[in-house]
């Protein structure tokens, strides 16, 4: 499985960015996918997840501003980020994991084992 992120960059507060993750070698079945981020000196944070039923979850800090989506026909996982804030500055990673039906219903506790290399998002005030 290979995941490659793109779309990061430097923007001003209030602007938008769309991250994309190209996925290869992944056999779609029951799974969770997600976007995570890690800022310098901080722990990695789960930003948003989506499962095979397109059920989504979001961190409270991004709810209402970020939207996760998937396109299995194009093998992509996207994250639309609107109204960006300086505290959104971080390295963003996409991740994927096969799951059982029970574990993957909300993806909240699923430990991802397939990761991309990350794309940097910098938001200035």
PDB file of C-alpha atoms in Angstrom:
ATOM      1  CA  UNK A   1       0.000   0.000   0.000  1.00  0.00           C
ATOM      2  CA  UNK A   2       1.315   3.406  -0.954  1.00  0.00           C
ATOM      3  CA  UNK A   3      -0.138   6.774   0.007  1.00  0.00           C
ATOM      4  CA  UNK A   4       1.129  10.059  -1.397  1.00  0.00           C
ATOM      5  CA  UNK A   5      -0.154  13.414  -0.161  1.00  0.00           C
ATOM      6  CA  UNK A   6      -0.259  16.636  -2.128  1.00  0.00           C
ATOM      7  CA  UNK A   7      -1.825  20.069  -1.912  1.00  0.00           C
ATOM      8  CA  UNK A   8      -0.099  21.565   1.077  1.00  0.00           C
ATOM      9  CA  UNK A   9       1.246  25.096   1.086  1.00  0.00           C
ATOM     10  CA  UNK A  10       1.388  28.442   2.796  1.00  0.00           C
ATOM     11  CA  UNK A  11      -1.782  30.522   3.108  1.00  0.00           C
ATOM     12  CA  UNK A  12      -3.187  33.411   5.070  1.00  0.00           C
ATOM     13  CA  UNK A  13      -5.636  33.004   7.904  1.00  0.00           C
ATOM     14  CA  UNK A  14      -9.170  32.551   6.562  1.00  0.00           C
ATOM     15  CA  UNK A  15      -8.080  31.036   3.264  1.00  0.00           C
ATOM     16  CA  UNK A  16      -8.652  27.481   2.024  1.00  0.00           C
ATOM     17  CA  UNK A  17      -6.577  24.526   0.915  1.00  0.00           C
ATOM     18  CA  UNK A  18      -7.485  21.123  -0.467  1.00  0.00           C
ATOM     19  CA  UNK A  19      -5.245  18.194   0.377  1.00  0.00           C
ATOM     20  CA  UNK A  20      -5.314  15.049  -1.704  1.00  0.00           C
ATOM     21  CA  UNK A  21      -3.947  11.574  -1.025  1.00  0.00           C
ATOM     22  CA  UNK A  22      -3.292   9.212  -3.917  1.00  0.00           C
ATOM     23  CA  UNK A  23      -3.701   5.617  -2.803  1.00  0.00           C
ATOM     24  CA  UNK A  24      -2.324   2.571  -4.560  1.00  0.00           C
ATOM     25  CA  UNK A  25      -2.199  -1.100  -3.699  1.00  0.00           C
ATOM     26  CA  UNK A  26      -5.213  -0.849  -1.400  1.00  0.00           C
ATOM     27  CA  UNK A  27      -7.965  -3.422  -1.806  1.00  0.00           C
ATOM     28  CA  UNK A  28     -11.183  -1.698  -0.788  1.00  0.00           C
ATOM     29  CA  UNK A  29     -13.375  -3.722   1.571  1.00  0.00           C
ATOM     30  CA  UNK A  30     -14.040  -2.703   5.152  1.00  0.00           C
ATOM     31  CA  UNK A  31     -11.575   0.012   6.105  1.00  0.00           C
ATOM     32  CA  UNK A  32     -10.882   3.317   7.727  1.00  0.00           C
ATOM     33  CA  UNK A  33      -8.974   6.180   6.190  1.00  0.00           C
ATOM     34  CA  UNK A  34      -8.065   9.441   7.727  1.00  0.00           C
ATOM     35  CA  UNK A  35      -6.104  12.630   7.894  1.00  0.00           C
ATOM     36  CA  UNK A  36      -3.803  13.329  10.800  1.00  0.00           C
ATOM     37  CA  UNK A  37      -1.548  16.231  11.609  1.00  0.00           C
ATOM     38  CA  UNK A  38       1.456  16.930  13.764  1.00  0.00           C
ATOM     39  CA  UNK A  39       2.768  20.336  14.709  1.00  0.00           C
ATOM     40  CA  UNK A  40       6.325  20.839  15.996  1.00  0.00           C
ATOM     41  CA  UNK A  41       6.585  19.805  19.611  1.00  0.00           C
ATOM     42  CA  UNK A  42       3.079  18.366  19.695  1.00  0.00           C
ATOM     43  CA  UNK A  43       1.614  14.898  19.480  1.00  0.00           C
ATOM     44  CA  UNK A  44       0.043  13.637  16.306  1.00  0.00           C
ATOM     45  CA  UNK A  45      -3.655  14.511  16.147  1.00  0.00           C
ATOM     46  CA  UNK A  46      -6.468  12.694  14.378  1.00  0.00           C
ATOM     47  CA  UNK A  47      -8.130  15.336  12.195  1.00  0.00           C
ATOM     48  CA  UNK A  48     -10.811  13.442  10.282  1.00  0.00           C
ATOM     49  CA  UNK A  49     -11.694   9.878   9.356  1.00  0.00           C
ATOM     50  CA  UNK A  50     -13.954   8.143   6.876  1.00  0.00           C
ATOM     51  CA  UNK A  51     -14.908   4.497   6.494  1.00  0.00           C
ATOM     52  CA  UNK A  52     -16.210   2.254   3.722  1.00  0.00           C
ATOM     53  CA  UNK A  53     -19.758   3.490   4.408  1.00  0.00           C
ATOM     54  CA  UNK A  54     -18.532   7.115   4.130  1.00  0.00           C
ATOM     55  CA  UNK A  55     -19.245   7.678   7.802  1.00  0.00           C
ATOM     56  CA  UNK A  56     -17.074  10.556   8.924  1.00  0.00           C
ATOM     57  CA  UNK A  57     -15.648  11.809  12.189  1.00  0.00           C
ATOM     58  CA  UNK A  58     -13.886  15.085  12.902  1.00  0.00           C
ATOM     59  CA  UNK A  59     -11.771  16.554  15.639  1.00  0.00           C
ATOM     60  CA  UNK A  60     -13.650  19.249  17.480  1.00  0.00           C
ATOM     61  CA  UNK A  61     -11.128  21.886  16.440  1.00  0.00           C
ATOM     62  CA  UNK A  62     -11.872  21.400  12.722  1.00  0.00           C
ATOM     63  CA  UNK A  63     -15.559  20.476  12.734  1.00  0.00           C
ATOM     64  CA  UNK A  64     -17.499  22.757  10.443  1.00  0.00           C
ATOM     65  CA  UNK A  65     -14.351  23.924   8.633  1.00  0.00           C
ATOM     66  CA  UNK A  66     -12.824  20.723   7.227  1.00  0.00           C
ATOM     67  CA  UNK A  67     -14.467  18.082   5.058  1.00  0.00           C
ATOM     68  CA  UNK A  68     -13.048  14.643   4.361  1.00  0.00           C
ATOM     69  CA  UNK A  69     -14.100  12.779   1.229  1.00  0.00           C
ATOM     70  CA  UNK A  70     -13.091   9.748  -0.758  1.00  0.00           C
ATOM     71  CA  UNK A  71     -13.324   8.638  -4.363  1.00  0.00           C
ATOM     72  CA  UNK A  72     -12.702   4.909  -4.663  1.00  0.00           C
ATOM     73  CA  UNK A  73     -12.933   5.095  -8.471  1.00  0.00           C
ATOM     74  CA  UNK A  74      -9.944   7.459  -8.520  1.00  0.00           C
ATOM     75  CA  UNK A  75      -8.335   5.971  -5.399  1.00  0.00           C
ATOM     76  CA  UNK A  76      -8.091   9.316  -3.663  1.00  0.00           C
ATOM     77  CA  UNK A  77      -8.757  10.668  -0.209  1.00  0.00           C
ATOM     78  CA  UNK A  78      -9.257  14.422   0.076  1.00  0.00           C
ATOM     79  CA  UNK A  79      -9.425  16.980   2.847  1.00  0.00           C
ATOM     80  CA  UNK A  80     -11.049  20.320   2.075  1.00  0.00           C
ATOM     81  CA  UNK A  81      -9.895  22.867   4.623  1.00  0.00           C
ATOM     82  CA  UNK A  82     -11.764  26.162   4.840  1.00  0.00           C
ATOM     83  CA  UNK A  83     -11.308  29.168   7.099  1.00  0.00           C
ATOM     84  CA  UNK A  84      -7.815  28.072   8.022  1.00  0.00           C
ATOM     85  CA  UNK A  85      -6.301  29.346  11.244  1.00  0.00           C
ATOM     86  CA  UNK A  86      -2.679  29.660  12.379  1.00  0.00           C
ATOM     87  CA  UNK A  87      -3.254  26.785  14.804  1.00  0.00           C
ATOM     88  CA  UNK A  88      -3.915  24.525  11.804  1.00  0.00           C
ATOM     89  CA  UNK A  89      -0.245  24.808  10.881  1.00  0.00           C
ATOM     90  CA  UNK A  90       1.214  21.299  10.856  1.00  0.00           C
ATOM     91  CA  UNK A  91       2.454  18.438   8.749  1.00  0.00           C
ATOM     92  CA  UNK A  92      -0.608  16.602   7.445  1.00  0.00           C
ATOM     93  CA  UNK A  93      -0.591  12.860   6.831  1.00  0.00           C
ATOM     94  CA  UNK A  94      -3.092  10.544   5.222  1.00  0.00           C
ATOM     95  CA  UNK A  95      -3.465   7.021   6.523  1.00  0.00           C
ATOM     96  CA  UNK A  96      -5.442   3.869   5.823  1.00  0.00           C
ATOM     97  CA  UNK A  97      -6.232   0.636   7.617  1.00  0.00           C
ATOM     98  CA  UNK A  98      -8.254  -2.453   6.927  1.00  0.00           C
ATOM     99  CA  UNK A  99     -10.702  -3.084   9.760  1.00  0.00           C
ATOM    100  CA  UNK A 100     -13.403  -5.392  10.978  1.00  0.00           C
ATOM    101  CA  UNK A 101     -16.960  -4.181  10.523  1.00  0.00           C
ATOM    102  CA  UNK A 102     -17.316  -3.495  14.241  1.00  0.00           C
ATOM    103  CA  UNK A 103     -14.033  -1.631  14.640  1.00  0.00           C
ATOM    104  CA  UNK A 104     -14.514   0.407  11.524  1.00  0.00           C
ATOM    105  CA  UNK A 105     -17.979   1.775  12.205  1.00  0.00           C
ATOM    106  CA  UNK A 106     -16.612   5.102  13.433  1.00  0.00           C
ATOM    107  CA  UNK A 107     -12.847   4.694  12.998  1.00  0.00           C
ATOM    108  CA  UNK A 108     -12.218   6.655  16.166  1.00  0.00           C
ATOM    109  CA  UNK A 109      -9.996   4.075  17.834  1.00  0.00           C
ATOM    110  CA  UNK A 110      -8.566   2.371  14.780  1.00  0.00           C
ATOM    111  CA  UNK A 111      -4.795   2.314  14.671  1.00  0.00           C
ATOM    112  CA  UNK A 112      -3.590   3.069  11.168  1.00  0.00           C
ATOM    113  CA  UNK A 113      -0.643   1.175   9.793  1.00  0.00           C
ATOM    114  CA  UNK A 114      -0.394   2.571   6.251  1.00  0.00           C
ATOM    115  CA  UNK A 115       0.885   6.150   6.111  1.00  0.00           C
ATOM    116  CA  UNK A 116       1.943   8.746   3.608  1.00  0.00           C
ATOM    117  CA  UNK A 117       5.018  10.941   3.926  1.00  0.00           C
ATOM    118  CA  UNK A 118       3.081  14.077   4.742  1.00  0.00           C
ATOM    119  CA  UNK A 119       2.470  17.512   3.269  1.00  0.00           C
ATOM    120  CA  UNK A 120       3.146  20.768   5.091  1.00  0.00           C
ATOM    121  CA  UNK A 121       0.400  23.296   5.753  1.00  0.00           C
ATOM    122  CA  UNK A 122       1.394  26.695   7.078  1.00  0.00           C
ATOM    123  CA  UNK A 123      -1.187  29.320   7.983  1.00  0.00           C
ATOM    124  CA  UNK A 124      -0.054  32.826   8.827  1.00  0.00           C
ATOM    125  CA  UNK A 125      -2.103  35.476  10.568  1.00  0.00           C
TER     126      UNK A 125
END
